[in-house]
Short mmCIF file of C-alpha atoms in Angstrom, two decimals:
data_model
loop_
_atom_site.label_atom_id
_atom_site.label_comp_id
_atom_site.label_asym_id
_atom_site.label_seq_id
_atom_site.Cartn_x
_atom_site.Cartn_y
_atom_site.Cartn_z
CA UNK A 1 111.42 67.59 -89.68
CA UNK A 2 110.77 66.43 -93.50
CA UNK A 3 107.44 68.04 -93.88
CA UNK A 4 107.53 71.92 -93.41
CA UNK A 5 103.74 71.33 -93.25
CA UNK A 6 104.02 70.81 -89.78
CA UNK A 7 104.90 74.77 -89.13
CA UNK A 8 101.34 75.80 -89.67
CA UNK A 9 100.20 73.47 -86.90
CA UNK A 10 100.81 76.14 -83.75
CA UNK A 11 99.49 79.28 -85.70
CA UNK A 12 96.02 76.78 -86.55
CA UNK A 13 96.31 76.07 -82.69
CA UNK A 14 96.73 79.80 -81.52
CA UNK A 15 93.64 81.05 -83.72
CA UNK A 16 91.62 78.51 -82.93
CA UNK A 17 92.05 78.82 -78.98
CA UNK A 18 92.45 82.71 -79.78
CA UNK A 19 89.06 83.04 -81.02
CA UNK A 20 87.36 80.31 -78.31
CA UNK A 21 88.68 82.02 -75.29
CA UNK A 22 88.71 85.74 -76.67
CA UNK A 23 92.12 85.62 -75.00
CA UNK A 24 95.90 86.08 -77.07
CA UNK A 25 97.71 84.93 -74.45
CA UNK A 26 96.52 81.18 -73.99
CA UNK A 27 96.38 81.14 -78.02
CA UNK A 28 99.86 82.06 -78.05
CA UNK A 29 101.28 79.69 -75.67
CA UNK A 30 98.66 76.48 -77.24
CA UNK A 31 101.06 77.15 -80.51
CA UNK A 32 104.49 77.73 -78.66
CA UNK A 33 103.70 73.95 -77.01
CA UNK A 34 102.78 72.67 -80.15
CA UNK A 35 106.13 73.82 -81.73
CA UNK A 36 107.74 72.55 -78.78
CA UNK A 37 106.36 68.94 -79.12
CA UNK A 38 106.52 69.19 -82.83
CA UNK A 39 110.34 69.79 -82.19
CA UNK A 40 111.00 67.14 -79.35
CA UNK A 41 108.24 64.55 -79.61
CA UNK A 42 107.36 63.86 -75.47
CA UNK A 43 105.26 66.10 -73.38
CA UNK A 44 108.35 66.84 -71.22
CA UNK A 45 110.58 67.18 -73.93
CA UNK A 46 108.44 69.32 -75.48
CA UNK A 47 107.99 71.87 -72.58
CA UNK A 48 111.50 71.81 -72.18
CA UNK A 49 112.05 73.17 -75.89
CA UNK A 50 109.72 75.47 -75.49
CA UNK A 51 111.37 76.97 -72.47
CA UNK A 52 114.63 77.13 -74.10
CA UNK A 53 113.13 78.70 -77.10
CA UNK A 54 111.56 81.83 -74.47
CA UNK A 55 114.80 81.69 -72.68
CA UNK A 56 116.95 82.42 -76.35
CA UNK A 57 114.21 85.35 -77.18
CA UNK A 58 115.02 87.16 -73.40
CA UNK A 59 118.16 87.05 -73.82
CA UNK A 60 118.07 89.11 -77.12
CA UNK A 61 119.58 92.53 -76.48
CA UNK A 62 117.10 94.28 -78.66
CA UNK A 63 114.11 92.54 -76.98
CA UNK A 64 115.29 93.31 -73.75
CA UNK A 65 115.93 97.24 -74.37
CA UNK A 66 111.98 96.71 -75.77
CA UNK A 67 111.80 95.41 -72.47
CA UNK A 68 112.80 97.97 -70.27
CA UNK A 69 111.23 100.89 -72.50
CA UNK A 70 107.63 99.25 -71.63
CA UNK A 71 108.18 98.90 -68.29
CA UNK A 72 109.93 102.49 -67.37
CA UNK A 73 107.13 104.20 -69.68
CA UNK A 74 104.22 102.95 -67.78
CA UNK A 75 106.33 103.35 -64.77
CA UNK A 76 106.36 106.98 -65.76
CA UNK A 77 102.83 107.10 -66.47
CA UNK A 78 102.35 105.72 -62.26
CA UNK A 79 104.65 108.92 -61.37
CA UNK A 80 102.70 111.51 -63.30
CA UNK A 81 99.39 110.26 -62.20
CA UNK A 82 100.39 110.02 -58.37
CA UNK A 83 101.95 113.69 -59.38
CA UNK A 84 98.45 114.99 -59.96
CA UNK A 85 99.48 115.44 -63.67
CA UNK A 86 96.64 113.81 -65.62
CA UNK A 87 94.08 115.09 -62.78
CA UNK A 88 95.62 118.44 -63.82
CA UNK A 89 95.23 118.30 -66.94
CA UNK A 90 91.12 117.28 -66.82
CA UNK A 91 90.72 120.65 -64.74
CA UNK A 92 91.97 123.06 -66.81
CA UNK A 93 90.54 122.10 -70.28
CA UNK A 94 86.98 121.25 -68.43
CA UNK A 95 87.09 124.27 -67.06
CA UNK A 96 87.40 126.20 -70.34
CA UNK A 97 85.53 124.04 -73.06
CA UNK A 98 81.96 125.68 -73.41
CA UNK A 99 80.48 124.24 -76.63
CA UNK A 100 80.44 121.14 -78.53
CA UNK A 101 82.49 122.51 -81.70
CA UNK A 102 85.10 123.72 -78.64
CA UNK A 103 85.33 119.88 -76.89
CA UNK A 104 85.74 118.31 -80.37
CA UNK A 105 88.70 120.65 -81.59
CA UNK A 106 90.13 120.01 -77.51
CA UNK A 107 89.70 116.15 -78.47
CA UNK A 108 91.76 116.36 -81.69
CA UNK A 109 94.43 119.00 -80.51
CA UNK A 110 94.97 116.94 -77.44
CA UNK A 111 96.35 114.23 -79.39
CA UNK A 112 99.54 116.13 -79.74
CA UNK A 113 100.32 116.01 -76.35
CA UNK A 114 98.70 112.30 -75.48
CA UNK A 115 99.46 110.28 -78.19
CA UNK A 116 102.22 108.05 -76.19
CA UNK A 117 99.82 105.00 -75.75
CA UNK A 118 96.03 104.63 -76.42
CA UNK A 119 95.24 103.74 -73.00
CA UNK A 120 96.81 106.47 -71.64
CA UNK A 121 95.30 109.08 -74.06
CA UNK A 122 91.80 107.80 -72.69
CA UNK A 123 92.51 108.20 -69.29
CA UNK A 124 93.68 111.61 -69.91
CA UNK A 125 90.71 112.59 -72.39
CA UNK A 126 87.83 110.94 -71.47
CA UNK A 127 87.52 112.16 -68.09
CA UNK A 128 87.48 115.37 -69.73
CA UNK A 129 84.27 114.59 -71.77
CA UNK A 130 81.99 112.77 -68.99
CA UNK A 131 82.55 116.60 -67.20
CA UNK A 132 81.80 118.44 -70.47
CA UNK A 133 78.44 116.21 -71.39
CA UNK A 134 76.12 118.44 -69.69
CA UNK A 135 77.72 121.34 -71.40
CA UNK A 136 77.74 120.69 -74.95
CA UNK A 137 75.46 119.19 -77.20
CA UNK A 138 76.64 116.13 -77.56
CA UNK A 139 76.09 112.54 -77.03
CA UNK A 140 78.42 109.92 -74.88
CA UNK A 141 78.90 108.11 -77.61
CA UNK A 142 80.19 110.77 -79.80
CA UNK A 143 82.44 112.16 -77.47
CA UNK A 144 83.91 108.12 -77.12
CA UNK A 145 83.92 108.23 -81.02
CA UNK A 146 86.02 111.31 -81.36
CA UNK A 147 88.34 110.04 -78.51
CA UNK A 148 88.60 106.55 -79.73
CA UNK A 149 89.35 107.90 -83.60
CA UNK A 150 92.27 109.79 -82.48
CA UNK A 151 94.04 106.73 -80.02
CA UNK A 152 95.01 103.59 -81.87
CA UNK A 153 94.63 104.63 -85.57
CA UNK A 154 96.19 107.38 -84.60
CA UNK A 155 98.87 106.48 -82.39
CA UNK A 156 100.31 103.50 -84.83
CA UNK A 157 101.12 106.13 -87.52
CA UNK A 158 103.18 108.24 -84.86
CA UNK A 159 107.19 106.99 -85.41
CA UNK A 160 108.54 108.15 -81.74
CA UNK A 161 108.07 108.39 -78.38
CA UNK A 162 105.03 105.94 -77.95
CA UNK A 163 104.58 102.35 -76.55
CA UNK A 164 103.73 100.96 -79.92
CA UNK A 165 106.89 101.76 -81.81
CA UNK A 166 109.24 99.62 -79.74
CA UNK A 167 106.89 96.54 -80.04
CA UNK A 168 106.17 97.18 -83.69
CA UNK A 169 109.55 97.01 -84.32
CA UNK A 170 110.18 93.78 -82.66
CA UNK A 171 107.41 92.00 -84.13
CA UNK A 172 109.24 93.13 -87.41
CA UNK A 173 112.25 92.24 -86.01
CA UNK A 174 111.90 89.02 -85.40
CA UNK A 175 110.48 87.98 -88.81
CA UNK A 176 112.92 89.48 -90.63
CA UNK A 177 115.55 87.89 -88.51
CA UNK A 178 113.88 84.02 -89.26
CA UNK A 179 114.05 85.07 -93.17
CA UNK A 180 117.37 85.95 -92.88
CA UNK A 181 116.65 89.32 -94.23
CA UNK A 182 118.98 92.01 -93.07
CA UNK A 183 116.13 95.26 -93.22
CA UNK A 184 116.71 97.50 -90.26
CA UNK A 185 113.45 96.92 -88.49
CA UNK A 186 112.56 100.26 -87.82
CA UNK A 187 113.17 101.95 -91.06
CA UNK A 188 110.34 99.13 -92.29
CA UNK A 189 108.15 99.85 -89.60
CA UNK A 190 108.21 103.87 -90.98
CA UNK A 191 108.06 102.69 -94.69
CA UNK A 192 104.72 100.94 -93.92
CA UNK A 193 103.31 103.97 -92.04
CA UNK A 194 101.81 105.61 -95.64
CA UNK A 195 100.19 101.84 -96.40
CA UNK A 196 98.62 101.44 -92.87
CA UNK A 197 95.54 102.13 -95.07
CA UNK A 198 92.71 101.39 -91.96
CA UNK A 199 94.10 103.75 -90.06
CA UNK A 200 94.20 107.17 -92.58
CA UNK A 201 90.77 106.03 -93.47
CA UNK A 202 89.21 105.87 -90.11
CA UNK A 203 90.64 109.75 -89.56
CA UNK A 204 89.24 110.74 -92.23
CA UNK A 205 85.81 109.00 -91.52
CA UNK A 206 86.21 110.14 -87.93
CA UNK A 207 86.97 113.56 -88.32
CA UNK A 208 83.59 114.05 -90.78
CA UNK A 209 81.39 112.10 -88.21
CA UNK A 210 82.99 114.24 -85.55
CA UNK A 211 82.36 117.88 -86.72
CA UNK A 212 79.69 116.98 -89.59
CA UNK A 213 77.18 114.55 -88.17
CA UNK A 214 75.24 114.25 -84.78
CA UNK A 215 74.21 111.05 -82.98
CA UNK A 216 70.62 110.82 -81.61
CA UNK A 217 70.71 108.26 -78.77
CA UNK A 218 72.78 107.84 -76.66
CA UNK A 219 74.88 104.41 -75.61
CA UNK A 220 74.20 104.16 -71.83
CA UNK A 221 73.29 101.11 -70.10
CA UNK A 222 69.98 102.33 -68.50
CA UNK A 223 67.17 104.31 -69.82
CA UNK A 224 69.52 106.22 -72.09
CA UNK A 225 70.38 109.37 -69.47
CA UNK A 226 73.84 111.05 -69.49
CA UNK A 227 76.08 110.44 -67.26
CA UNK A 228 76.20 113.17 -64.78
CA UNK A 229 79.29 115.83 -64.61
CA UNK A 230 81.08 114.71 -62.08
CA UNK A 231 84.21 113.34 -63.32
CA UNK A 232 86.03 112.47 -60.31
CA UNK A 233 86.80 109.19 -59.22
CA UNK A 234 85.18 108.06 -62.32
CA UNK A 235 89.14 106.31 -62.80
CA UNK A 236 91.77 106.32 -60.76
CA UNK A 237 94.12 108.99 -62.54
CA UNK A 238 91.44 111.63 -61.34
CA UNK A 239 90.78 110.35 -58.15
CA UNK A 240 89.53 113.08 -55.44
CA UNK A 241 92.62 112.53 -52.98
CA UNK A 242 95.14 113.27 -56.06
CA UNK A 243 96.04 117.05 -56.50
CA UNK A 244 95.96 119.10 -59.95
CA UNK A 245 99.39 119.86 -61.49
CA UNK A 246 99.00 119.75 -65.46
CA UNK A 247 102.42 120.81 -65.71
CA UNK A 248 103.59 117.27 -64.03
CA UNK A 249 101.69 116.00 -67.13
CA UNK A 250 103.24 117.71 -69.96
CA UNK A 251 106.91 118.43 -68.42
CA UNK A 252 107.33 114.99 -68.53
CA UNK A 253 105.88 114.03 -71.95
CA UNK A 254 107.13 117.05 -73.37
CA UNK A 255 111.13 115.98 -71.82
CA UNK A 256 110.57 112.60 -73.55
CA UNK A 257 109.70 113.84 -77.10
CA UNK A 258 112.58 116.32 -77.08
CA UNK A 259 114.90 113.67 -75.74
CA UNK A 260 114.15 111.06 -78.04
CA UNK A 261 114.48 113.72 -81.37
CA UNK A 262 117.70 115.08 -80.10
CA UNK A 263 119.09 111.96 -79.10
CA UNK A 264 117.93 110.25 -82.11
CA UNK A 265 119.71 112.76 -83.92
CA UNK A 266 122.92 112.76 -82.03
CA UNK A 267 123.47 108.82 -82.50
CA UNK A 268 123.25 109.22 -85.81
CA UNK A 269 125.63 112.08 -86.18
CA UNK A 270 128.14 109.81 -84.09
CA UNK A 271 128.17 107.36 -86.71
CA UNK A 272 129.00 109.85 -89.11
CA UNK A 273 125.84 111.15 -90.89
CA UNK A 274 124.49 114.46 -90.80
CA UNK A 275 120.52 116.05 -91.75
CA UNK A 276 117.69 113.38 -92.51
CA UNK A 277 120.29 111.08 -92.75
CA UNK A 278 121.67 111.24 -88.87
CA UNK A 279 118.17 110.42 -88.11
CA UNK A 280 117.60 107.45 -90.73
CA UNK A 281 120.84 105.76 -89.75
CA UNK A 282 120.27 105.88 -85.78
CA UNK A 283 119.65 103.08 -83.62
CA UNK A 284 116.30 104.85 -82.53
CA UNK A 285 115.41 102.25 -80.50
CA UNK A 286 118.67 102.84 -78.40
CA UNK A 287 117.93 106.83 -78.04
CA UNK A 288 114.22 106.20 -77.34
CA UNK A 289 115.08 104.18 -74.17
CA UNK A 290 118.05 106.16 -73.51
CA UNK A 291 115.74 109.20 -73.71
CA UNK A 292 113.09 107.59 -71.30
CA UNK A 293 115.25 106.78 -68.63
CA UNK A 294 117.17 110.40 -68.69
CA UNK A 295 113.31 111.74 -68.36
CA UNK A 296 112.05 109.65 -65.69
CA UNK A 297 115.22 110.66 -63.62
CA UNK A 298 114.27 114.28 -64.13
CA UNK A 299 110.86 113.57 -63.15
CA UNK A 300 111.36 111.77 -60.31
CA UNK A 301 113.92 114.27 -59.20
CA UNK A 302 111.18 116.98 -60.34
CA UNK A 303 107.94 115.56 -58.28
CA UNK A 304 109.90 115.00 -54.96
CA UNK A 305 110.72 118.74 -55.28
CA UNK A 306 107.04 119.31 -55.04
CA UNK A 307 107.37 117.18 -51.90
CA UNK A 308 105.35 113.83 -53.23
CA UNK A 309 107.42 111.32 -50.53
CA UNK A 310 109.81 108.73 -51.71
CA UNK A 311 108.49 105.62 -51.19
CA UNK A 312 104.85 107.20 -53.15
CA UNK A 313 107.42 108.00 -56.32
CA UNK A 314 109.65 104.36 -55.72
CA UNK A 315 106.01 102.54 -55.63
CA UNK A 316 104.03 104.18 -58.21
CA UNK A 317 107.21 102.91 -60.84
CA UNK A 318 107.05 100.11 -59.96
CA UNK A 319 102.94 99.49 -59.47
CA UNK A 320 102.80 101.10 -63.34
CA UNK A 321 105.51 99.01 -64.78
CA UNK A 322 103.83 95.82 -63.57
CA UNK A 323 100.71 96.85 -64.89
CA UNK A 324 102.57 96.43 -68.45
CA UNK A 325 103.61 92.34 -67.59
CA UNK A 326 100.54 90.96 -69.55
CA UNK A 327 102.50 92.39 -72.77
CA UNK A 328 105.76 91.69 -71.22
CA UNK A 329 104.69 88.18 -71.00
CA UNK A 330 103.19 88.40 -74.64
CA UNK A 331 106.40 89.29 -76.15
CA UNK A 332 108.27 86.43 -74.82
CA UNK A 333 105.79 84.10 -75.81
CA UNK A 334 105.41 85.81 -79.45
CA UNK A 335 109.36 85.73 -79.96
CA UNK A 336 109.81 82.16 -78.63
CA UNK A 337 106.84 81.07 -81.48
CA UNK A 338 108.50 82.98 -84.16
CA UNK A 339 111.83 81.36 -83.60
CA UNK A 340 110.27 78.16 -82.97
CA UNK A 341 108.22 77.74 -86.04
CA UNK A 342 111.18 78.96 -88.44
CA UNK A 343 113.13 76.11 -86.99
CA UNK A 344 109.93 73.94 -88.42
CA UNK A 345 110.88 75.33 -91.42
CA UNK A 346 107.57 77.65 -91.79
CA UNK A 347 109.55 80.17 -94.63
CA UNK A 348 110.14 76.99 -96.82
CA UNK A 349 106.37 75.91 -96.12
CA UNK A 350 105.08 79.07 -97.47
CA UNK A 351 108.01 79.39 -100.15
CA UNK A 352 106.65 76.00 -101.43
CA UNK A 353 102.61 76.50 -101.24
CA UNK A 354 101.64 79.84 -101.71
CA UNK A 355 103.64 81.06 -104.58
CA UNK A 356 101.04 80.69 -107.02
CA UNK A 357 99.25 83.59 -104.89
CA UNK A 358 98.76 86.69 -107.01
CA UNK A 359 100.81 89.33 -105.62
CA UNK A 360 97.50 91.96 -105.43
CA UNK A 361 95.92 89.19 -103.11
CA UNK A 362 98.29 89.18 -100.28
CA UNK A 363 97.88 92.47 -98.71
CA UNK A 364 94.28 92.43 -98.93
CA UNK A 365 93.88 88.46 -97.46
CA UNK A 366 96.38 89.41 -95.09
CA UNK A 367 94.14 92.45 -93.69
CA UNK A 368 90.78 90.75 -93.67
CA UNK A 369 92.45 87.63 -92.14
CA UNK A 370 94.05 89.82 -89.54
CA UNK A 371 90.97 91.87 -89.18
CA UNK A 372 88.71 89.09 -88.23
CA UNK A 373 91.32 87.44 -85.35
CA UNK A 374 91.86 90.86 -83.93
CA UNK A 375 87.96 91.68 -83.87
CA UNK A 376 87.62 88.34 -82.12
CA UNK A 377 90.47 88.57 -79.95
CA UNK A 378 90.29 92.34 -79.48
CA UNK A 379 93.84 93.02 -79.15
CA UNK A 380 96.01 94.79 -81.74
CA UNK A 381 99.74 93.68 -80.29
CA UNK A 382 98.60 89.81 -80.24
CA UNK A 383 97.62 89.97 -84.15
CA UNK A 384 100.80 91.68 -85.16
CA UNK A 385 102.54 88.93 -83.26
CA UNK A 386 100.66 86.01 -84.92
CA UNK A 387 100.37 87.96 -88.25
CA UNK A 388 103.37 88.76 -89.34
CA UNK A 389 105.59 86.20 -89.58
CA UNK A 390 103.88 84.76 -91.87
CA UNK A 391 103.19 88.81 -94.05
CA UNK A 392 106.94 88.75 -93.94
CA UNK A 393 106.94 85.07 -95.49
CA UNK A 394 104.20 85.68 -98.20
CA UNK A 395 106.37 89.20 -99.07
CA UNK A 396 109.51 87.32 -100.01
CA UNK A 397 107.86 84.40 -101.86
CA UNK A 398 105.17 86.48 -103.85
CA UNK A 399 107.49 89.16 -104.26
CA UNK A 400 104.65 92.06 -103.18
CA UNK A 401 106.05 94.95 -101.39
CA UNK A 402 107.52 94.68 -97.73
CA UNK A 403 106.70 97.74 -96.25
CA UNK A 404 103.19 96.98 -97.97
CA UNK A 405 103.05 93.78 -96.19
CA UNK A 406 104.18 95.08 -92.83
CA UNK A 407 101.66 98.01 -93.50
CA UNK A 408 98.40 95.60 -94.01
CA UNK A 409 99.68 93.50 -90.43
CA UNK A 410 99.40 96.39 -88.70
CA UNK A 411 96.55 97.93 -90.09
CA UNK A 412 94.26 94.83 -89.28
CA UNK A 413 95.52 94.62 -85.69
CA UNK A 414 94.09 98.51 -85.45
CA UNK A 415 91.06 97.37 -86.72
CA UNK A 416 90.37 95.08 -84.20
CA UNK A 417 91.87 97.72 -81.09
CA UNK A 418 89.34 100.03 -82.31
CA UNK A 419 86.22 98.46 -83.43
CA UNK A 420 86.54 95.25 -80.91
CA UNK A 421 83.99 94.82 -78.09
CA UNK A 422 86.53 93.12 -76.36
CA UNK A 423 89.51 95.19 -76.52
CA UNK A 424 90.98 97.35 -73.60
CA UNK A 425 90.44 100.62 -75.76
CA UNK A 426 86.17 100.20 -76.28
CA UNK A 427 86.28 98.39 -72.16
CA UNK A 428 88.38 101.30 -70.96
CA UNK A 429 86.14 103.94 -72.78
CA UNK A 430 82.96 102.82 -71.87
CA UNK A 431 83.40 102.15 -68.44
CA UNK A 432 84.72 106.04 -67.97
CA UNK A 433 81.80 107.39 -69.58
CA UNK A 434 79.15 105.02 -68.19
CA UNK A 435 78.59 103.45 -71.93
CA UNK A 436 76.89 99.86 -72.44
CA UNK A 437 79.78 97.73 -74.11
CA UNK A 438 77.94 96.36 -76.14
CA UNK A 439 76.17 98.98 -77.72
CA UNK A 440 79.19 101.52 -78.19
CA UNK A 441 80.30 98.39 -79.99
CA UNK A 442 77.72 98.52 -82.66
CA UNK A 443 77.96 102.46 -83.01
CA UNK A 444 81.34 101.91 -84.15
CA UNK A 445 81.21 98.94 -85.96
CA UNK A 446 79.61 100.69 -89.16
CA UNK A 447 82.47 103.27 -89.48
CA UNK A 448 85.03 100.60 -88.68
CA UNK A 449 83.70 98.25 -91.71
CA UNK A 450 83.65 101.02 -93.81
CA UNK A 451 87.29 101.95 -93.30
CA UNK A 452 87.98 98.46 -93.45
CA UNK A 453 86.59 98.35 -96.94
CA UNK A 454 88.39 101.54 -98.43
CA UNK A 455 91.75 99.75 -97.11
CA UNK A 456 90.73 96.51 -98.77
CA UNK A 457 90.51 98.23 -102.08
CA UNK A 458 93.40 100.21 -101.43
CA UNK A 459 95.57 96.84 -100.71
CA UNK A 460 93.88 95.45 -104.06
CA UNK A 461 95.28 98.21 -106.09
CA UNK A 462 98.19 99.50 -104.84
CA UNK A 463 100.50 96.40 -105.64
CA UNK A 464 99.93 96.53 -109.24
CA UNK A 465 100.73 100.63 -109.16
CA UNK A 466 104.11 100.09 -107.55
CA UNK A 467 105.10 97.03 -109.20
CA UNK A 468 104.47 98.96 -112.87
#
């Protein structure tokens, strides 16, 4: 192609269809048949390129480890919750939290053990809270605040053993990769993890409106009653016909984390480094997947012990894996755009036309812009994927900070998972604790902005403090 203009063609087409549908996927793939037609003029042609170009990203060996560490976790997640694990685990704490001070501390604390994938830390949790509502003084809504503050903003700071890490990394991945830059992925992804500014700020905003303020009214869809205390059945991980075995919750979870640190550890003492250094030099995302599949063995060897049958443990994998295709699915379509739009020559576009951009301007535009397509999209993983190519390309030409860059992606893409009426975390949430959409929206929307607005500052100075 002459004109490098063209490249910004299929990320106008995904936001635009993005925002009309509230739906990444369909964005996505608009843009990867643009590229494609931009690349071979001829509608057939055109798919055909864009097949090839999702072919070339599958058959990445790093993409497919990412792969398989998706689908075995959630396949784990199937096996503990057929185990009685998660069921379990609601019993015991509902049974001992008495006061509203006690289910707020529970809420926090419990993020140590739950903090392997948002959605999964709301099942677990929130179940919790719809029994606890007639026992504390508390409000739905609060209780979905306090849960919600501690899952995404939480969870993207954490640098092991959750779902986010291994697609963080390949979103990074793959735009360093079209740059030509030879950063190990993963020790950018835990550079940016102090300048994920949205995320430390809605903690800290969280954790005063948790213990220091109370709401009045409460977000239900009719007349504004509680839901009752009955938490059964109110999602299928505590459904009555499961039994209640915490310890087939945090055996697992605790097997993984160990795992992962030691053989983390061990990879990098194999390459010959030893202390901090074993760890920094590992191929983590080799010993996290390694580390998953050694603890779904021993789980599946440790719930048919218990006597769950076979075929229950064989299906459950499999059902919860393929509950994690959608984002399957979204990674090959985000890789095969990346590739496709660097072959349009996108880097040189943006090496050409946005150099005049002051370097304290490009964190903060990149966090607003990414905070308003993942508030109208509602999904976190489909704004890093459509956001940071281009971060990546405005670091190198403006010559800002990388791991400042990378940091501002992934802090918009939070914004959105949190504060979003449409994203699974707010859906999931509500519908658990009988909440009107809508209206938990709006509670949350205040706190989110505000965040949002410390980070914007924080993006507007920072550059000029570590450039000095």
């Amino acid at each position: 192609m002459d004109s490098a203009w063209v490249s910004v063609l299929p990320f106008i087409i995904v936001i635009i269809i993005a925002v009309i549908t509230k739906q990444v996927l369909p964005g996505l793939a608009g843009g990867l048949l643009v590229a494609g037609y931009l690349l071979s003029p001829g509608w057939l042609t055109g798919f055909e390129t864009a097949i090839q170009y999702v072919t070339e990203g599958l058959q990445d060996e790093n993409n497919l480890k990412i792969i398989m560490f998706l689908y075995l976790f959630t396949g784990l997640i199937g096996m503990i919750k057929i185990a009685g694990g998660i069921k379990g685990f609601v019993r015991e704490a509902s049974d001992r939290i008495e006061s509203r001070k006690g289910a707020l501390v529970l809420t926090w604390l419990s993020a140590t053990g739950t903090f392997s994938a948002p959605s999964f830390r709301i099942v677990t949790v929130a179940p919790i809270m719809r029994a606890l509502l007639r026992k504390v003084n508390m409000t739905p809504q609060e209780l979905a605040f306090a849960i919600e503050t501690t899952a995404s903003p939480l969870i993207v700071l954490v640098p092991i053993a959750t779902a986010f890490v291994g697609y963080m990394t390949s979103v990074i991945d793959i735009s360093l990769h079209n740059h030509g830059l030879t950063e190990d992925p993963y020790q950018l992804f835990l550079q940016s993890i102090p300048f994920n500014f949205f995320s430390f700020a809605m903690l800290a905003i969280g954790f005063y409106l948790s213990f220091f303020r109370h709401g009045k009214k409460p977000a239900t869809d009719a007349g504004g009653d509680l839901p009752d205390d009955t938490w059964e059945d109110c999602h299928p991980c505590v459904a009555k016909n499961l039994p209640e075995k915490p310890f087939n919750l945090l055996l697992p979870l605790v097997l993984v984390l160990v795992l992962t640190i030691v053989l983390t550890y061990a990879n990098g003492a194999s390459q010959g480094f030893q202390g901090l250094e074993a760890f920094i030099e590992a191929d983590v995302l080799n010993a996290m997947l390694l580390a998953l599949l050694l603890s779904v063995v021993a789980s599946f060897i440790f719930f048919r012990l218990q006597g769950i049958r076979l075929i229950t443990l064989l299906e459950e994998l499999v059902a919860g894996g393929n509950q994690i295709m959608n984002v399957i699915l979204l990674l090959s379509v985000v890789w095969a755009l990346a590739s496709a739009t660097e072959t349009l020559g996108f880097s040189q576009f943006v090496s050409d036309n946005v150099s005049w951009v002051p370097v304290s301007f490009v964190p903060p535009v990149l966090f607003l812009l990414g905070s308003f397509i993942s508030y109208f999209i509602g999904s976190a993983w489909g704004t890093w994927g459509i956001l940071m190519p281009l971060g990546v390309s405005l670091a190198q030409v403006s010559g800002v900070s990388l791991p400042v860059v990378v940091g501002a992606v992934f802090a918009s893409g939070t914004f959105g998972a949190f504060a979003s009426p449409l994203s699974d975390d707010t859906n999931t949430t509500s519908g658990i604790l009988d909440l009107n959409t809508m209206k938990y929206a709006r509670f949350k929307l205040v706190p989110a902005i505000s965040a949002a607005a410390v980070a914007a500052v924080l993006y507007t100075v920072v550059p000029y403090f570590l450039m000095s």
